[in-house]
CSV table of C-alpha atoms in Angstrom, one decimal:
chain,number,residue,atom,x,y,z
A,12,MET,CA,-9.9,1.1,-84.2
A,13,ASP,CA,-7.2,2.8,-86.2
A,14,GLN,CA,-8.6,6.3,-86.8
A,15,THR,CA,-6.3,7.1,-89.7
A,16,ALA,CA,-7.5,4.1,-91.7
A,17,MET,CA,-9.9,4.7,-94.5
A,18,ILE,CA,-10.8,1.1,-94.8
A,19,HIS,CA,-10.5,-1.0,-91.7
A,20,LEU,CA,-11.2,-4.8,-91.4
A,21,GLN,CA,-11.1,-6.3,-87.9
A,22,ASP,CA,-11.2,-10.1,-87.4
A,23,VAL,CA,-13.6,-10.7,-90.2
A,24,HIS,CA,-15.1,-14.1,-90.6
A,25,LYS,CA,-17.0,-15.4,-93.6
A,26,SER,CA,-18.3,-18.8,-94.6
A,27,PHE,CA,-20.0,-20.2,-97.6
A,28,GLY,CA,-21.9,-23.1,-96.1
A,29,SER,CA,-19.3,-25.3,-94.5
A,30,ASN,CA,-16.4,-23.5,-96.3
A,31,HIS,CA,-14.8,-21.1,-93.9
A,32,VAL,CA,-13.3,-18.6,-96.4
A,33,LEU,CA,-12.2,-15.8,-94.1
A,34,ARG,CA,-10.9,-16.8,-90.7
A,35,GLY,CA,-10.2,-13.7,-88.8
A,36,PHE,CA,-9.0,-11.3,-91.4
A,37,SER,CA,-7.7,-7.9,-90.4
A,38,MET,CA,-6.2,-5.1,-92.3
A,39,ALA,CA,-6.2,-1.3,-92.4
A,40,ILE,CA,-5.8,0.8,-95.5
A,41,THR,CA,-4.9,4.5,-95.3
A,42,LYS,CA,-5.8,7.1,-97.8
A,43,GLY,CA,-3.6,7.0,-100.9
A,44,GLU,CA,-2.2,3.6,-100.1
A,45,ILE,CA,-1.9,0.9,-102.8
A,46,VAL,CA,-2.2,-2.6,-101.5
A,47,CYS,CA,-1.9,-5.7,-103.6
A,48,ILE,CA,-3.4,-8.9,-102.2
A,49,ILE,CA,-1.9,-12.1,-103.6
A,50,GLY,CA,-2.3,-15.7,-102.8
A,51,PRO,CA,-3.5,-19.0,-104.2
A,52,SER,CA,-7.0,-19.3,-105.6
A,53,GLY,CA,-9.6,-20.0,-103.0
A,54,SER,CA,-7.6,-18.2,-100.3
A,55,GLY,CA,-10.4,-15.6,-99.8
A,56,LYS,CA,-8.8,-12.6,-101.7
A,57,SER,CA,-11.8,-11.8,-103.7
A,58,THR,CA,-14.1,-12.3,-100.8
A,59,VAL,CA,-12.2,-9.6,-98.9
A,60,LEU,CA,-13.0,-7.1,-101.6
A,61,ARG,CA,-16.6,-8.3,-102.0
A,62,CYS,CA,-17.2,-7.9,-98.2
A,63,ILE,CA,-15.8,-4.3,-98.2
A,64,ASN,CA,-18.2,-3.4,-101.0
A,65,GLY,CA,-21.1,-5.2,-99.3
A,66,LEU,CA,-21.6,-7.6,-102.2
A,67,GLU,CA,-21.1,-10.4,-99.6
A,68,SER,CA,-22.2,-10.2,-96.0
A,69,TYR,CA,-19.8,-11.4,-93.3
A,70,GLU,CA,-20.6,-13.2,-90.1
A,71,GLY,CA,-18.0,-12.1,-87.6
A,72,GLY,CA,-15.8,-9.1,-86.9
A,73,SER,CA,-16.3,-5.6,-88.4
A,74,ILE,CA,-15.5,-3.7,-91.6
A,75,HIS,CA,-15.5,0.1,-91.5
A,76,VAL,CA,-15.1,2.5,-94.4
A,77,ASN,CA,-14.4,6.1,-93.2
A,78,GLY,CA,-15.7,5.1,-89.8
A,79,THR,CA,-19.0,3.7,-91.1
A,80,LEU,CA,-19.8,0.1,-90.5
A,81,VAL,CA,-20.3,-1.9,-93.7
A,82,ASP,CA,-23.7,-3.6,-93.5
A,83,ASN,CA,-25.2,-4.5,-96.8
A,84,LYS,CA,-28.7,-4.6,-95.2
A,85,ALA,CA,-28.4,-1.0,-94.1
A,86,LYS,CA,-29.1,2.1,-96.1
A,87,SER,CA,-25.6,3.4,-95.4
A,88,ILE,CA,-24.2,0.8,-97.9
A,89,VAL,CA,-25.2,3.1,-100.8
A,90,ALA,CA,-23.0,5.9,-99.6
A,91,ILE,CA,-20.2,3.4,-99.0
A,92,ARG,CA,-20.5,2.0,-102.5
A,93,GLN,CA,-20.3,5.4,-104.0
A,94,ASN,CA,-17.1,6.1,-102.1
A,95,VAL,CA,-15.5,2.7,-102.8
A,96,SER,CA,-15.9,1.5,-106.4
A,97,MET,CA,-15.2,-1.9,-107.7
A,98,VAL,CA,-13.7,-3.3,-110.9
A,99,PHE,CA,-14.5,-6.9,-111.7
A,100,GLN,CA,-12.6,-9.7,-113.2
A,101,ARG,CA,-15.3,-10.1,-115.9
A,102,PHE,CA,-15.8,-6.4,-116.5
A,103,ASN,CA,-19.6,-6.6,-116.0
A,104,LEU,CA,-20.4,-3.8,-118.3
A,105,PHE,CA,-24.1,-3.2,-119.1
A,106,PRO,CA,-24.4,-4.8,-122.6
A,107,HIS,CA,-27.5,-2.8,-123.5
A,108,ARG,CA,-25.9,0.6,-123.1
A,109,SER,CA,-23.2,2.3,-125.1
A,110,VAL,CA,-19.8,2.9,-123.6
A,111,LEU,CA,-20.5,6.5,-122.6
A,112,ASP,CA,-23.9,5.5,-121.1
A,113,ASN,CA,-22.1,2.8,-119.1
A,114,VAL,CA,-19.8,5.5,-117.7
A,115,THR,CA,-22.6,8.1,-117.0
A,116,GLU,CA,-25.1,5.6,-115.6
A,117,GLY,CA,-24.0,5.9,-112.0
A,118,PRO,CA,-23.5,9.7,-111.9
A,119,VAL,CA,-26.9,10.4,-113.6
A,120,PHE,CA,-29.1,7.7,-112.0
A,121,VAL,CA,-27.5,7.2,-108.6
A,122,LYS,CA,-26.0,10.6,-107.8
A,123,GLY,CA,-28.6,12.6,-109.8
A,124,GLU,CA,-26.1,14.6,-111.8
A,125,ASP,CA,-27.5,16.3,-114.8
A,126,ALA,CA,-26.9,14.4,-118.1
A,127,ALA,CA,-24.9,17.0,-119.9
A,128,SER,CA,-22.2,17.5,-117.2
A,129,ALA,CA,-22.1,13.7,-116.6
A,130,GLN,CA,-21.4,13.2,-120.3
A,131,LYS,CA,-18.8,15.8,-120.4
A,132,ARG,CA,-17.0,14.2,-117.5
A,133,GLY,CA,-17.6,10.8,-119.0
A,134,ARG,CA,-15.8,11.8,-122.2
A,135,GLU,CA,-12.9,13.1,-120.1
A,136,LEU,CA,-12.7,9.8,-118.3
A,137,LEU,CA,-12.9,7.9,-121.6
A,138,ALA,CA,-10.0,10.0,-122.9
A,139,ARG,CA,-8.1,9.2,-119.8
A,140,VAL,CA,-8.4,5.5,-120.4
A,141,GLY,CA,-7.6,6.0,-124.1
A,142,LEU,CA,-11.1,5.2,-125.5
A,143,SER,CA,-12.3,8.6,-126.8
A,144,ASP,CA,-13.2,7.1,-130.1
A,145,LYS,CA,-15.4,4.4,-128.6
A,146,GLU,CA,-18.0,6.3,-126.7
A,147,ASN,CA,-20.8,5.2,-129.0
A,148,ALA,CA,-19.7,1.6,-129.3
A,149,PHE,CA,-21.5,-1.2,-127.4
A,150,PRO,CA,-19.5,-3.4,-125.0
A,151,ARG,CA,-19.7,-6.5,-127.2
A,152,GLU,CA,-17.9,-4.5,-129.9
A,153,LEU,CA,-14.8,-4.0,-127.7
A,154,SER,CA,-11.9,-6.2,-126.8
A,155,GLY,CA,-11.6,-7.5,-123.2
A,156,GLY,CA,-8.9,-4.9,-122.5
A,157,GLN,CA,-11.0,-2.1,-123.8
A,158,GLN,CA,-14.0,-3.3,-121.8
A,159,GLN,CA,-12.0,-3.4,-118.7
A,160,ARG,CA,-10.8,0.2,-119.3
A,161,VAL,CA,-14.4,1.2,-119.7
A,162,ALA,CA,-15.2,-0.5,-116.4
A,163,ILE,CA,-12.4,1.5,-114.8
A,164,ALA,CA,-13.8,4.7,-116.3
A,165,ARG,CA,-17.2,3.7,-114.9
A,166,ALA,CA,-15.8,3.2,-111.5
A,167,LEU,CA,-14.0,6.6,-111.7
A,168,ALA,CA,-17.1,8.3,-112.8
A,169,MET,CA,-18.5,7.9,-109.3
A,170,GLU,CA,-15.6,10.0,-108.0
A,171,PRO,CA,-14.7,7.3,-105.4
A,172,GLN,CA,-12.1,7.7,-102.7
A,173,ALA,CA,-10.9,4.2,-103.3
A,174,ILE,CA,-11.2,1.5,-106.0
A,175,LEU,CA,-11.2,-2.2,-105.4
A,176,PHE,CA,-9.8,-4.3,-108.3
A,177,ASP,CA,-10.8,-7.9,-108.3
A,178,GLU,CA,-8.3,-9.7,-110.5
A,179,PRO,CA,-8.8,-7.1,-113.2
A,180,THR,CA,-6.5,-8.8,-115.8
A,181,SER,CA,-7.2,-12.4,-115.1
A,182,ALA,CA,-9.9,-12.7,-117.8
A,183,LEU,CA,-7.8,-11.0,-120.5
A,184,ASP,CA,-5.7,-12.4,-123.3
A,185,PRO,CA,-2.1,-11.9,-122.4
A,186,GLU,CA,-1.5,-9.2,-125.0
A,187,LEU,CA,-4.3,-7.1,-123.6
A,188,VAL,CA,-3.1,-7.1,-120.0
A,189,GLY,CA,-0.6,-4.3,-120.5
A,190,GLU,CA,-3.1,-1.7,-121.5
A,191,VAL,CA,-5.2,-2.2,-118.4
A,192,LEU,CA,-2.2,-2.3,-116.1
A,193,SER,CA,-1.0,1.0,-117.7
A,194,VAL,CA,-4.3,2.7,-116.8
A,195,MET,CA,-4.1,1.4,-113.3
A,196,ARG,CA,-0.5,2.6,-113.1
A,197,ASP,CA,-1.7,6.1,-114.0
A,198,LEU,CA,-4.3,6.0,-111.3
A,199,ALA,CA,-1.6,4.9,-108.8
A,200,ARG,CA,0.5,7.9,-109.8
A,201,GLU,CA,-2.4,10.2,-109.2
A,202,GLY,CA,-2.7,9.0,-105.6
A,203,MET,CA,-5.9,6.9,-105.8
A,204,THR,CA,-6.4,4.5,-102.9
A,205,MET,CA,-6.4,1.0,-104.4
A,206,ILE,CA,-6.8,-2.5,-103.2
A,207,ILE,CA,-5.8,-4.9,-105.9
A,208,VAL,CA,-6.3,-8.6,-106.0
A,209,THR,CA,-3.9,-9.8,-108.6
A,210,HIS,CA,-1.6,-12.5,-109.9
A,211,GLU,CA,0.6,-9.9,-111.7
A,212,ILE,CA,3.5,-10.1,-109.4
A,213,ALA,CA,5.7,-7.8,-111.4
A,214,PHE,CA,2.9,-5.1,-111.4
A,215,ALA,CA,2.5,-5.5,-107.6
A,216,ARG,CA,6.2,-5.1,-107.1
A,217,GLU,CA,6.2,-1.9,-109.3
A,218,VAL,CA,3.1,-0.2,-108.1
A,219,ALA,CA,2.1,-1.4,-104.7
A,220,ASP,CA,3.1,0.2,-101.4
A,221,ARG,CA,2.3,-3.0,-99.6
A,222,VAL,CA,1.8,-6.6,-100.5
A,223,ILE,CA,-0.4,-8.9,-98.5
A,224,PHE,CA,0.0,-12.6,-99.0
A,225,MET,CA,-3.2,-14.5,-98.1
A,226,ASP,CA,-3.8,-18.2,-97.7
A,227,GLN,CA,-6.7,-20.1,-96.3
A,228,GLY,CA,-8.6,-17.0,-95.2
A,229,VAL,CA,-5.8,-15.3,-93.2
A,230,ILE,CA,-2.9,-13.0,-93.8
A,231,VAL,CA,0.3,-15.2,-93.9
A,232,GLU,CA,2.7,-12.4,-94.5
A,233,GLN,CA,2.7,-8.7,-95.5
A,234,GLY,CA,5.1,-5.9,-95.9
A,235,PRO,CA,6.6,-3.3,-98.3
A,236,ALA,CA,6.0,-4.7,-101.9
A,237,ARG,CA,9.6,-4.9,-103.2
A,238,GLU,CA,11.1,-6.3,-100.1
A,239,THR,CA,8.3,-8.9,-99.4
A,240,LEU,CA,8.2,-10.1,-103.0
A,241,ALA,CA,12.0,-10.3,-103.3
A,242,HIS,CA,12.6,-11.9,-99.9
A,243,PRO,CA,9.4,-13.6,-98.6
A,244,SER,CA,10.0,-14.9,-95.1
A,245,HIS,CA,7.2,-17.4,-94.9
A,246,PRO,CA,7.6,-20.8,-96.6
A,247,ARG,CA,4.1,-20.7,-98.1
A,248,THR,CA,4.8,-17.3,-99.6
A,249,GLN,CA,8.1,-18.5,-101.0
A,250,ASP,CA,6.4,-21.5,-102.5
A,251,PHE,CA,3.5,-19.5,-104.0
A,252,LEU,CA,5.8,-16.9,-105.6
A,253,ARG,CA,8.0,-19.6,-107.0
A,254,ARG,CA,5.0,-21.3,-108.6
A,255,VAL,CA,3.6,-18.0,-110.0
A,256,THR,CA,6.9,-16.7,-111.4
A,257,HIS,CA,8.2,-20.0,-112.7
A,258,PRO,CA,5.0,-21.9,-113.7
A,259,ILE,CA,6.7,-24.4,-115.8
A,260,GLU,CA,9.3,-25.7,-113.4
A,261,THR,CA,8.3,-28.7,-111.3
A,262,ASP,CA,9.8,-29.9,-108.0
B,1,MET,CA,-69.1,-21.8,-152.3
B,2,GLN,CA,-71.9,-19.5,-153.5
B,3,LYS,CA,-74.0,-20.7,-150.5
B,4,PHE,CA,-71.1,-20.1,-148.1
B,5,LEU,CA,-70.7,-16.5,-149.3
B,6,ALA,CA,-74.4,-15.9,-148.8
B,7,ASP,CA,-74.2,-17.4,-145.3
B,8,ALA,CA,-71.2,-15.3,-144.6
B,9,ALA,CA,-72.9,-12.1,-145.6
B,10,GLU,CA,-75.7,-13.0,-143.3
B,11,PHE,CA,-73.7,-14.2,-140.3
B,12,ILE,CA,-70.7,-12.0,-140.3
B,13,PRO,CA,-72.4,-8.9,-138.7
B,14,ILE,CA,-73.7,-11.1,-135.9
B,15,LEU,CA,-70.4,-12.9,-135.4
B,16,PHE,CA,-68.7,-9.5,-135.4
B,17,GLN,CA,-70.4,-8.6,-132.2
B,18,GLY,CA,-68.7,-11.7,-130.8
B,19,VAL,CA,-65.4,-10.5,-132.2
B,20,VAL,CA,-65.7,-7.2,-130.4
B,21,LEU,CA,-66.2,-9.0,-127.1
B,22,THR,CA,-63.4,-11.4,-127.8
B,23,ILE,CA,-61.0,-8.6,-128.5
B,24,GLY,CA,-62.1,-6.7,-125.4
B,25,LEU,CA,-61.8,-9.8,-123.3
B,26,THR,CA,-58.3,-10.5,-124.6
B,27,ILE,CA,-57.0,-7.0,-124.1
B,28,GLY,CA,-58.5,-6.7,-120.7
B,29,SER,CA,-57.2,-9.9,-119.4
B,30,LEU,CA,-53.8,-9.3,-121.1
B,31,VAL,CA,-53.4,-6.1,-119.2
B,32,ILE,CA,-54.4,-7.7,-115.9
B,33,SER,CA,-52.3,-10.8,-116.4
B,34,THR,CA,-49.2,-8.9,-117.5
B,35,LEU,CA,-49.3,-6.6,-114.5
B,36,LEU,CA,-50.1,-9.4,-112.0
B,37,GLY,CA,-47.5,-11.7,-113.7
B,38,LEU,CA,-44.8,-9.0,-113.3
B,39,VAL,CA,-45.8,-8.7,-109.6
B,40,TRP,CA,-45.4,-12.4,-109.1
B,41,ALA,CA,-42.1,-12.5,-110.9
B,42,LEU,CA,-40.7,-9.6,-109.0
B,43,MET,CA,-41.8,-11.2,-105.7
B,44,ARG,CA,-40.2,-14.5,-106.8
B,45,VAL,CA,-36.8,-12.8,-107.4
B,46,SER,CA,-37.0,-10.3,-104.5
B,47,GLY,CA,-34.8,-12.5,-102.3
B,48,VAL,CA,-37.3,-12.0,-99.5
B,49,TRP,CA,-38.4,-15.4,-98.4
B,50,ALA,CA,-42.0,-14.5,-97.5
B,51,LEU,CA,-42.6,-12.8,-100.8
B,52,SER,CA,-41.1,-15.4,-103.0
B,53,GLY,CA,-42.8,-18.2,-101.1
B,54,THR,CA,-46.2,-16.5,-101.4
B,55,ALA,CA,-45.8,-15.9,-105.1
B,56,LYS,CA,-44.6,-19.4,-105.7
B,57,LEU,CA,-47.5,-20.9,-103.8
B,58,PHE,CA,-50.0,-18.7,-105.6
B,59,VAL,CA,-48.6,-19.4,-109.1
B,60,ASN,CA,-48.7,-23.1,-108.6
B,61,PHE,CA,-52.2,-22.9,-107.1
B,62,ILE,CA,-53.4,-21.1,-110.2
B,63,ARG,CA,-51.6,-23.3,-112.6
B,64,GLY,CA,-53.0,-26.4,-111.0
B,65,ILE,CA,-56.7,-25.5,-111.6
B,66,PRO,CA,-58.3,-25.5,-115.0
B,67,ILE,CA,-59.2,-22.0,-116.4
B,68,ILE,CA,-62.8,-23.1,-116.8
B,69,VAL,CA,-63.1,-24.0,-113.1
B,70,GLN,CA,-61.5,-20.7,-112.1
B,71,LEU,CA,-64.1,-18.9,-114.2
B,72,PHE,CA,-67.0,-20.9,-112.6
B,73,TYR,CA,-65.6,-20.0,-109.2
B,74,ILE,CA,-65.4,-16.3,-109.9
B,75,TYR,CA,-68.8,-16.1,-111.6
B,76,PHE,CA,-70.9,-18.5,-109.6
B,77,VAL,CA,-69.2,-18.8,-106.2
B,78,LEU,CA,-68.1,-15.2,-105.5
B,79,PRO,CA,-71.7,-13.9,-105.5
B,80,ASP,CA,-72.3,-16.2,-102.4
B,81,LEU,CA,-69.6,-14.2,-100.7
B,82,GLY,CA,-71.2,-11.0,-101.7
B,83,ILE,CA,-69.1,-10.2,-104.7
B,84,THR,CA,-71.2,-10.0,-107.8
B,85,LEU,CA,-69.6,-9.4,-111.1
B,86,THR,CA,-70.9,-9.2,-114.7
B,87,ALA,CA,-70.0,-12.1,-116.9
B,88,MET,CA,-67.6,-10.0,-118.8
B,89,GLN,CA,-65.9,-8.7,-115.6
B,90,ALA,CA,-65.6,-12.2,-114.2
B,91,ALA,CA,-64.2,-13.5,-117.5
B,92,ILE,CA,-61.6,-10.7,-117.7
B,93,ILE,CA,-60.5,-11.1,-114.1
B,94,GLY,CA,-60.5,-14.9,-114.3
B,95,LEU,CA,-58.5,-15.1,-117.5
B,96,GLY,CA,-56.2,-12.4,-116.2
B,97,ILE,CA,-55.5,-14.3,-113.0
B,98,ALA,CA,-55.1,-17.6,-114.7
B,99,TYR,CA,-52.7,-16.2,-117.3
B,100,SER,CA,-50.7,-14.2,-114.8
B,101,ALA,CA,-49.2,-17.5,-113.7
B,102,TYR,CA,-47.8,-18.2,-117.2
B,103,HIS,CA,-46.5,-14.6,-117.6
B,104,SER,CA,-44.9,-14.8,-114.2
B,105,GLU,CA,-42.9,-17.9,-115.1
B,106,ASN,CA,-41.9,-16.3,-118.4
B,107,PHE,CA,-40.8,-13.0,-116.7
B,108,ARG,CA,-39.0,-14.8,-114.0
B,109,ALA,CA,-37.0,-16.8,-116.5
B,110,GLY,CA,-36.1,-13.6,-118.4
B,111,ILE,CA,-35.0,-11.8,-115.2
B,112,GLU,CA,-32.9,-14.8,-114.0
B,113,ALA,CA,-31.2,-15.0,-117.4
B,114,ILE,CA,-29.4,-11.7,-116.9
B,115,ASP,CA,-25.8,-12.3,-115.9
B,116,HIS,CA,-25.4,-11.9,-112.1
B,117,GLY,CA,-22.1,-9.9,-112.6
B,118,GLN,CA,-24.1,-7.0,-114.1
B,119,ILE,CA,-26.3,-6.9,-111.1
B,120,GLU,CA,-23.2,-6.8,-108.8
B,121,ALA,CA,-21.7,-4.1,-111.0
B,122,ALA,CA,-24.9,-2.1,-110.7
B,123,GLN,CA,-25.0,-2.5,-106.9
B,124,SER,CA,-21.3,-1.6,-106.7
B,125,ILE,CA,-22.1,1.9,-108.2
B,126,GLY,CA,-24.7,2.3,-105.5
B,127,MET,CA,-28.0,1.2,-107.2
B,128,GLY,CA,-30.7,-0.2,-105.0
B,129,TRP,CA,-32.8,-3.2,-105.8
B,130,TRP,CA,-35.5,-1.4,-107.7
B,131,MET,CA,-33.1,0.7,-109.8
B,132,VAL,CA,-31.1,-2.4,-110.7
B,133,MET,CA,-34.4,-3.9,-111.9
B,134,ARG,CA,-35.5,-0.8,-113.8
B,135,ARG,CA,-32.1,0.2,-115.4
B,136,VAL,CA,-30.3,-3.0,-115.8
B,137,ILE,CA,-32.4,-6.2,-115.7
B,138,LEU,CA,-35.8,-5.3,-117.1
B,139,PRO,CA,-34.6,-3.6,-120.3
B,140,GLN,CA,-32.6,-6.7,-121.1
B,141,ALA,CA,-35.1,-9.2,-119.9
B,142,ILE,CA,-37.7,-7.7,-122.3
B,143,ARG,CA,-35.8,-9.1,-125.3
B,144,ILE,CA,-35.7,-12.6,-123.8
B,145,VAL,CA,-39.3,-12.5,-122.6
B,146,LEU,CA,-40.9,-11.2,-125.8
B,147,PRO,CA,-41.2,-14.2,-128.0
B,148,PRO,CA,-42.8,-16.4,-125.4
B,149,TYR,CA,-44.9,-13.4,-124.4
B,150,GLY,CA,-46.3,-13.2,-127.9
B,151,ASN,CA,-47.2,-16.9,-127.8
B,152,ILE,CA,-49.0,-16.6,-124.5
B,153,MET,CA,-50.9,-13.6,-126.0
B,154,ILE,CA,-52.1,-15.8,-128.9
B,155,MET,CA,-53.0,-18.6,-126.4
B,156,MET,CA,-55.1,-16.0,-124.5
B,157,LEU,CA,-56.9,-14.9,-127.5
B,158,LYS,CA,-58.0,-18.5,-128.2
B,159,ASP,CA,-58.7,-19.3,-124.5
B,160,SER,CA,-61.0,-16.3,-124.3
B,161,SER,CA,-63.5,-18.6,-125.9
B,162,GLN,CA,-63.8,-20.3,-122.5
B,163,ALA,CA,-65.6,-17.3,-121.3
B,164,SER,CA,-68.6,-18.6,-123.3
B,165,THR,CA,-69.1,-21.1,-120.4
B,166,ILE,CA,-70.0,-18.2,-118.1
B,167,THR,CA,-72.4,-16.7,-120.7
B,168,VAL,CA,-70.1,-14.1,-122.3
B,169,ALA,CA,-71.4,-13.9,-125.9
B,170,GLU,CA,-67.9,-13.8,-127.5
B,171,LEU,CA,-67.1,-15.2,-130.9
B,172,ALA,CA,-67.3,-18.9,-130.1
B,173,MET,CA,-70.5,-18.5,-128.2
B,174,GLN,CA,-72.1,-16.4,-131.0
B,175,GLY,CA,-71.1,-19.1,-133.5
B,176,LYS,CA,-72.6,-21.8,-131.4
B,177,LEU,CA,-75.8,-19.9,-131.0
B,178,ILE,CA,-76.2,-19.2,-134.8
B,179,ALA,CA,-75.2,-22.8,-135.6
B,180,SER,CA,-77.8,-24.3,-133.2
B,181,SER,CA,-80.5,-22.1,-134.6
B,182,THR,CA,-79.7,-22.4,-138.3
B,183,PHE,CA,-78.0,-25.9,-138.4
B,184,LYS,CA,-75.5,-24.4,-140.9
B,185,ASN,CA,-72.7,-25.9,-138.9
B,186,THR,CA,-70.1,-25.9,-141.7
B,187,SER,CA,-70.5,-22.3,-142.8
B,188,VAL,CA,-70.8,-20.9,-139.2
B,189,PHE,CA,-67.8,-22.8,-137.7
B,190,THR,CA,-65.6,-22.2,-140.8
B,191,LEU,CA,-66.4,-18.5,-140.4
B,192,VAL,CA,-65.6,-18.6,-136.7
B,193,ALA,CA,-62.3,-20.4,-137.3
B,194,LEU,CA,-61.4,-17.9,-140.0
B,195,MET,CA,-62.1,-15.0,-137.7
B,196,TYR,CA,-59.9,-16.4,-135.0
B,197,LEU,CA,-57.2,-16.8,-137.6
B,198,CYS,CA,-57.6,-13.2,-138.7
B,199,MET,CA,-57.0,-12.1,-135.2
B,200,SER,CA,-54.1,-14.4,-134.3
B,201,LEU,CA,-52.1,-14.1,-137.6
B,202,PRO,CA,-51.5,-10.3,-137.1
B,203,LEU,CA,-50.4,-11.1,-133.5
B,204,MET,CA,-47.9,-13.6,-134.8
B,205,ALA,CA,-46.6,-11.1,-137.3
B,206,LEU,CA,-46.3,-8.6,-134.4
B,207,VAL,CA,-44.2,-11.0,-132.4
B,208,THR,CA,-41.9,-11.7,-135.3
B,209,TYR,CA,-41.5,-7.9,-135.8
B,210,LEU,CA,-40.8,-7.2,-132.2
B,211,GLU,CA,-38.3,-10.1,-132.0
B,212,LYS,CA,-36.4,-8.6,-135.0
B,213,ARG,CA,-36.5,-5.1,-133.6
B,214,PHE,CA,-35.2,-6.0,-130.2
B,215,SER,CA,-32.5,-8.3,-131.6
B,216,SER,CA,-31.0,-5.8,-133.9
B,217,GLY,CA,-28.5,-3.2,-132.7
B,218,GLN,CA,-27.8,-4.2,-129.2
B,219,ARG,CA,-26.9,-7.8,-128.8
């Protein structure tokens, strides 16, 4: 096993019934690295993230975070989840709690931090995602982009070593995508380790250190973001990028 | 009308003893059925096969037997097994168990109505099963569960009259006793009906109030 890797997947297999979603998936993420996973829908991108976070179990291979095996039936999963936060496509904020309470929920109730210091830090995080004026609002009063920024603040509140983004902008109206990407860009600059499943190719080109192109449960091609996206070597990658960047053209 | 008022003045004190028992019966079995119902519901959604299977079996078992037969069983059969209960105890336990099945189905529906994404979000910040329940699911499920809960409560109040079959002298029983000794059926049963109404109407108002309170502000 690669000792320098923070997150390490080795030959991971995962099936949903007869649907073999991950067919021997391996990757290693080092601290501070930003990796974008792209690929057609159904290729297993989200499943990779969900397995790292223990939201899905996997049948074969191994996943390690900081050297600890990810096993969502074991107690160790709690520590892993605190170190590796997740941001979801559909935000998944707690609708019965205010914006600030959404952010402080984890620190106070999971980590046992005292409420006052968690709130202070929560406000700082809300300021960081540009939502200082919304701390008392409820999620349903916010736009999708604002909700996703709260979700990012909630993830940051756990002081994670890495954040997994599962198509963070796919559920947003086009004009709201920018504000979320801009928050993520700031995080990238600050050195956060990030694994991002996305269809925003331009964003991947700009922010990612590495791009992984996935299809049918395996890595088809990977490499430095700019180079790989500009000159993909595999025909399936070429085809996918052409479709994504020029959606209107037909063959 | 004059005659009715005279009868009322005479019978209300006696009927009132029945009302006290009816209320005690309802509150006692409401507490038991709510707690038991919550246990069944949590077992059902636990994701542990043995627990959910047991709860499902038990709930269907209870739902499939008339309340009156359950009461007979607890009051008349358990003594043969060495467990002797007073009529009131047997009635509270019997109604409590019988109604726990209805509560459980209601609670389960409320719990399962919460968007699964929120549960994943809670897990992803490190919450365990019980904390997800307590902090995320139950506070929201209450709002969904409350209106049907109120209706079950009203049904319980009325079904507490079945305890008369195992000699609990609650309101319906008191009415029957007075009616059979005085033959003033009209006055007595009108009074009994009015007294049940007097108890259930405030409950209905309470349900409406709670529905309003929980629906304002947050979603």
